Amino acid sequence: DTEVTQTPKHLVMGMTNKKSLKCEQHMGHRAMYWYKQKAKKPPELMFVYSYEKLSINESVPSRFSPECPNSSLLNLHLHALQPEDSALYLCASSLGQGAGNQPQHFGDGTRLSIL
Amino acid sequence: GESVGLHLPTLSVQEGDNSIINCAYSNSASDYFIWYKQESGKGPQFIIDIRSNMDKRQGQRVTVLLNKTVKHLSLQIAATQPGDSAVYFCAETRDDKIIFGKGTRLHILP
């Protein structure tokens, strides 16, 4: 079992739907991340939150909207997604944002399918 | 652009033998490296890390070697077991981000 919990594990949605992915950690980590992973590819960074503030947005389309309500929670709001957005969405956390010398701890992801 | 990569997409190893997974990186300024294991249906799991001021670091059944001269990183798994079957990613840190390599799928032969 991972210490980063993601819900739901699977999500199927239409292109006009609005849904949210949720991530929770109780390790006292102050940096949280969203990644997208396509099949047979490495994870690709989408967003970084540091101390509940968005610090990095890797030019992600606005149909993905992150939110960090508090230091333990991270959401990813989805709206008007495209079929190519189907992927595994991974959440991770680390002690602080400075990636040097700090491993990130990952959840098991949400498998998203866009119809 | 520059990225961390792996030499082989797949590696097959006999159960009980040692496994060696290799990774080449291109950014000589990178100062922290991590190996992750990703099993089917799960997120990446931290295995071991190493800082650039070290050449070798050992964990339980795993060893990471760093050769900064040729910018090469390797993961050695001793006495490979069926539970080691997974995709292994090396990663480097750059600009406060972790950049993943392409991954090597490790197959364990009975």
Tab-separated table of C-alpha atoms in Angstrom:
chain	number	residue	atom	x	y	z
A	1	ASP	CA	0.000	0.000	0.000
A	2	THR	CA	1.254	3.465	-0.867
A	3	GLU	CA	1.161	6.448	1.490
A	4	VAL	CA	-0.264	8.620	-1.274
A	5	THR	CA	-3.907	7.769	-1.887
A	6	GLN	CA	-5.626	8.543	-5.176
A	7	THR	CA	-9.321	8.311	-5.964
A	8	PRO	CA	-10.979	7.097	-8.025
A	9	LYS	CA	-8.815	4.234	-9.305
A	10	HIS	CA	-10.657	4.214	-12.615
A	11	LEU	CA	-12.717	6.889	-14.349
A	12	VAL	CA	-14.587	6.837	-17.632
A	13	MET	CA	-16.020	10.119	-18.824
A	14	GLY	CA	-17.408	11.749	-21.911
A	15	MET	CA	-15.838	14.756	-23.542
A	16	THR	CA	-18.492	17.091	-22.147
A	17	ASN	CA	-18.333	15.862	-18.556
A	18	LYS	CA	-16.744	17.543	-15.572
A	19	LYS	CA	-14.974	15.344	-13.061
A	20	SER	CA	-12.232	15.611	-10.444
A	21	LEU	CA	-9.316	13.445	-9.429
A	22	LYS	CA	-8.286	13.468	-5.795
A	23	CYS	CA	-5.010	12.847	-4.025
A	24	GLU	CA	-4.231	12.722	-0.313
A	25	GLN	CA	-1.066	12.276	1.731
A	26	HIS	CA	-0.465	12.434	5.476
A	27	MET	CA	3.316	12.309	5.522
A	28	GLY	CA	3.681	16.028	6.215
A	29	HIS	CA	5.052	16.603	2.733
A	30	ARG	CA	4.804	20.182	1.506
A	31	ALA	CA	5.237	19.574	-2.222
A	32	MET	CA	2.699	17.722	-4.361
A	33	TYR	CA	2.752	16.838	-8.028
A	34	TRP	CA	0.523	15.699	-10.867
A	35	TYR	CA	1.950	13.514	-13.636
A	36	LYS	CA	0.441	12.024	-16.770
A	37	GLN	CA	1.607	8.617	-17.949
A	38	LYS	CA	0.707	7.098	-21.299
A	39	ALA	CA	1.084	3.366	-21.892
A	40	LYS	CA	4.688	2.174	-22.128
A	41	LYS	CA	6.006	5.693	-21.461
A	42	PRO	CA	7.572	7.376	-18.434
A	43	PRO	CA	5.557	9.774	-16.264
A	44	GLU	CA	5.458	13.363	-17.524
A	45	LEU	CA	5.205	16.243	-15.082
A	46	MET	CA	2.078	18.411	-15.299
A	47	PHE	CA	1.917	20.556	-12.148
A	48	VAL	CA	3.850	21.205	-8.953
A	49	TYR	CA	2.446	22.694	-5.772
A	50	SER	CA	4.796	23.920	-3.098
A	51	TYR	CA	3.367	24.985	0.250
A	52	GLU	CA	-0.101	24.972	-1.307
A	53	LYS	CA	0.860	27.350	-4.098
A	54	LEU	CA	1.193	26.427	-7.757
A	55	SER	CA	4.868	26.709	-8.611
A	56	ILE	CA	5.196	24.842	-11.897
A	57	ASN	CA	2.722	24.407	-14.765
A	58	GLU	CA	4.311	22.484	-17.612
A	59	SER	CA	2.209	24.241	-20.263
A	60	VAL	CA	-0.765	22.013	-19.520
A	61	PRO	CA	-4.022	22.801	-21.414
A	62	SER	CA	-6.582	24.740	-19.391
A	63	ARG	CA	-9.034	21.825	-19.524
A	64	PHE	CA	-6.916	20.496	-16.638
A	65	SER	CA	-7.256	22.652	-13.529
A	66	PRO	CA	-5.296	21.794	-10.380
A	67	GLU	CA	-6.267	22.792	-6.861
A	68	CYS	CA	-4.550	22.391	-3.511
A	69	PRO	CA	-7.112	22.992	-0.728
A	70	ASN	CA	-4.581	22.253	2.028
A	71	SER	CA	-1.179	20.702	2.534
A	72	SER	CA	-2.572	17.148	2.494
A	73	LEU	CA	-4.911	17.334	-0.472
A	74	LEU	CA	-4.455	17.843	-4.194
A	75	ASN	CA	-7.210	17.829	-6.787
A	76	LEU	CA	-7.214	17.825	-10.554
A	77	HIS	CA	-10.404	19.168	-12.101
A	78	LEU	CA	-11.205	17.909	-15.579
A	79	HIS	CA	-13.473	19.551	-18.141
A	80	ALA	CA	-14.009	19.056	-21.871
A	81	LEU	CA	-11.239	16.501	-22.180
A	82	GLN	CA	-10.160	14.949	-25.464
A	83	PRO	CA	-9.679	11.241	-26.255
A	84	GLU	CA	-5.896	11.769	-26.281
A	85	ASP	CA	-6.130	12.725	-22.596
A	86	SER	CA	-6.817	9.094	-21.746
A	87	ALA	CA	-3.917	8.024	-19.548
A	88	LEU	CA	-2.841	7.115	-16.029
A	89	TYR	CA	-2.751	10.220	-13.835
A	90	LEU	CA	-0.286	9.970	-10.991
A	91	CYS	CA	-0.024	12.079	-7.883
A	92	ALA	CA	3.211	12.333	-5.926
A	93	SER	CA	4.505	14.162	-2.894
A	94	SER	CA	7.883	15.050	-1.438
A	95	LEU	CA	9.165	16.708	1.689
A	96	GLY	CA	9.761	19.986	-0.101
A	97	GLN	CA	9.835	21.164	-3.677
A	98	GLY	CA	13.554	21.304	-4.099
A	99	ALA	CA	13.891	18.077	-6.005
A	100	GLY	CA	17.548	17.739	-5.185
A	101	ASN	CA	18.121	14.850	-2.781
A	102	GLN	CA	14.419	14.251	-2.195
A	103	PRO	CA	12.590	11.301	-3.695
A	104	GLN	CA	8.969	11.683	-4.634
A	105	HIS	CA	6.430	9.205	-3.319
A	106	PHE	CA	3.763	8.186	-5.799
A	107	GLY	CA	0.183	7.025	-5.527
A	108	ASP	CA	-1.129	4.200	-7.715
A	109	GLY	CA	-2.848	6.603	-10.055
A	110	THR	CA	-6.256	7.096	-11.633
A	111	ARG	CA	-6.772	5.309	-14.937
A	112	LEU	CA	-8.741	7.805	-17.027
A	113	SER	CA	-10.599	6.908	-20.214
A	114	ILE	CA	-12.256	9.572	-22.370
A	115	LEU	CA	-15.052	8.389	-24.608
B	1	GLY	CA	16.170	18.131	-25.673
B	2	GLU	CA	18.435	16.288	-23.272
B	3	SER	CA	16.868	13.476	-21.350
B	4	VAL	CA	17.675	10.501	-19.237
B	5	GLY	CA	17.516	7.299	-21.218
B	6	LEU	CA	18.027	3.587	-20.840
B	7	HIS	CA	20.002	1.287	-23.043
B	8	LEU	CA	17.486	-1.560	-23.306
B	9	PRO	CA	13.681	-1.504	-23.352
B	10	THR	CA	13.475	-5.086	-22.053
B	11	LEU	CA	15.749	-7.401	-20.060
B	12	SER	CA	15.165	-11.088	-19.358
B	13	VAL	CA	16.940	-12.666	-16.403
B	14	GLN	CA	16.890	-16.157	-14.937
B	15	GLU	CA	15.393	-16.364	-11.463
B	16	GLY	CA	18.179	-16.326	-8.915
B	17	ASP	CA	20.653	-14.565	-11.178
B	18	ASN	CA	21.751	-10.965	-10.720
B	19	SER	CA	20.158	-8.251	-12.866
B	20	ILE	CA	21.895	-5.155	-14.134
B	21	ILE	CA	19.815	-2.334	-15.575
B	22	ASN	CA	21.682	0.523	-17.206
B	23	CYS	CA	20.889	4.154	-17.777
B	24	ALA	CA	22.754	6.943	-19.567
B	25	TYR	CA	22.155	10.566	-18.701
B	26	SER	CA	23.252	13.605	-20.644
B	27	ASN	CA	23.115	16.505	-18.191
B	28	SER	CA	26.436	16.675	-16.393
B	29	ALA	CA	24.950	19.250	-13.987
B	30	SER	CA	22.495	16.723	-12.540
B	31	ASP	CA	23.322	16.048	-8.905
B	32	TYR	CA	20.730	13.546	-7.717
B	33	PHE	CA	19.551	10.303	-9.274
B	34	ILE	CA	16.755	7.923	-8.382
B	35	TRP	CA	15.643	4.461	-9.435
B	36	TYR	CA	11.931	3.671	-9.448
B	37	LYS	CA	10.139	0.355	-9.917
B	38	GLN	CA	6.687	0.327	-11.479
B	39	GLU	CA	4.602	-2.816	-11.331
B	40	SER	CA	1.591	-3.328	-13.521
B	41	GLY	CA	-1.364	-1.255	-12.339
B	42	LYS	CA	0.659	0.630	-9.749
B	43	GLY	CA	2.525	3.889	-9.405
B	44	PRO	CA	6.315	4.179	-9.426
B	45	GLN	CA	7.879	2.938	-6.215
B	46	PHE	CA	11.101	4.463	-4.898
B	47	ILE	CA	13.928	1.898	-4.785
B	48	ILE	CA	17.158	3.741	-4.154
B	49	ASP	CA	18.806	7.086	-4.768
B	50	ILE	CA	22.332	8.443	-5.070
B	51	ARG	CA	23.895	11.874	-4.940
B	52	SER	CA	26.521	13.010	-7.407
B	53	ASN	CA	29.227	13.061	-4.715
B	54	MET	CA	28.918	9.271	-4.387
B	55	ASP	CA	29.919	6.404	-6.704
B	56	LYS	CA	28.004	3.581	-5.113
B	57	ARG	CA	25.143	3.060	-2.727
B	58	GLN	CA	23.711	-0.184	-1.449
B	59	GLY	CA	20.298	-1.112	-0.226
B	60	GLN	CA	18.598	-4.381	0.477
B	61	ARG	CA	19.467	-6.586	-2.531
B	62	VAL	CA	19.980	-3.497	-4.695
B	63	THR	CA	23.043	-1.446	-5.532
B	64	VAL	CA	23.223	1.739	-7.562
B	65	LEU	CA	26.446	2.705	-9.300
B	66	LEU	CA	27.156	6.166	-10.661
B	67	ASN	CA	29.930	6.863	-13.154
B	68	LYS	CA	30.053	10.599	-13.670
B	69	THR	CA	32.919	10.400	-16.148
B	70	VAL	CA	30.760	8.642	-18.730
B	71	LYS	CA	27.422	9.809	-17.295
B	72	HIS	CA	26.204	6.328	-16.604
B	73	LEU	CA	23.933	4.988	-13.885
B	74	SER	CA	23.173	1.360	-13.170
B	75	LEU	CA	20.921	-0.640	-10.875
B	76	GLN	CA	22.035	-4.060	-9.755
B	77	ILE	CA	19.509	-6.462	-8.257
B	78	ALA	CA	20.956	-9.478	-6.483
B	79	ALA	CA	19.301	-12.905	-6.659
B	80	THR	CA	16.436	-11.755	-8.850
B	81	GLN	CA	13.018	-12.976	-7.735
B	82	PRO	CA	9.655	-13.187	-9.538
B	83	GLY	CA	8.489	-10.164	-7.531
B	84	ASP	CA	11.177	-8.086	-9.214
B	85	SER	CA	9.282	-8.269	-12.480
B	86	ALA	CA	8.402	-4.659	-13.330
B	87	VAL	CA	9.414	-1.627	-15.357
B	88	TYR	CA	12.421	0.181	-13.906
B	89	PHE	CA	12.931	3.897	-14.469
B	90	CYS	CA	16.016	5.905	-13.734
B	91	ALA	CA	15.440	9.586	-13.040
B	92	GLU	CA	17.560	12.675	-12.601
B	93	THR	CA	16.753	15.970	-10.983
B	94	ARG	CA	16.995	19.122	-13.054
B	95	ASP	CA	15.591	22.592	-12.262
B	96	ASP	CA	13.696	21.254	-9.236
B	97	LYS	CA	12.021	18.611	-11.393
B	98	ILE	CA	12.470	14.892	-11.696
B	99	ILE	CA	13.034	13.790	-15.297
B	100	PHE	CA	12.334	10.123	-15.976
B	101	GLY	CA	14.193	7.925	-18.421
B	102	LYS	CA	12.379	5.680	-20.883
B	103	GLY	CA	12.237	2.578	-18.669
B	104	THR	CA	13.398	-1.030	-18.864
B	105	ARG	CA	10.965	-3.915	-18.460
B	106	LEU	CA	12.534	-6.705	-16.418
B	107	HIS	CA	11.258	-10.225	-17.197
B	108	ILE	CA	12.082	-13.040	-14.787
B	109	LEU	CA	12.542	-16.450	-16.394
B	110	PRO	CA	11.692	-19.527	-14.266
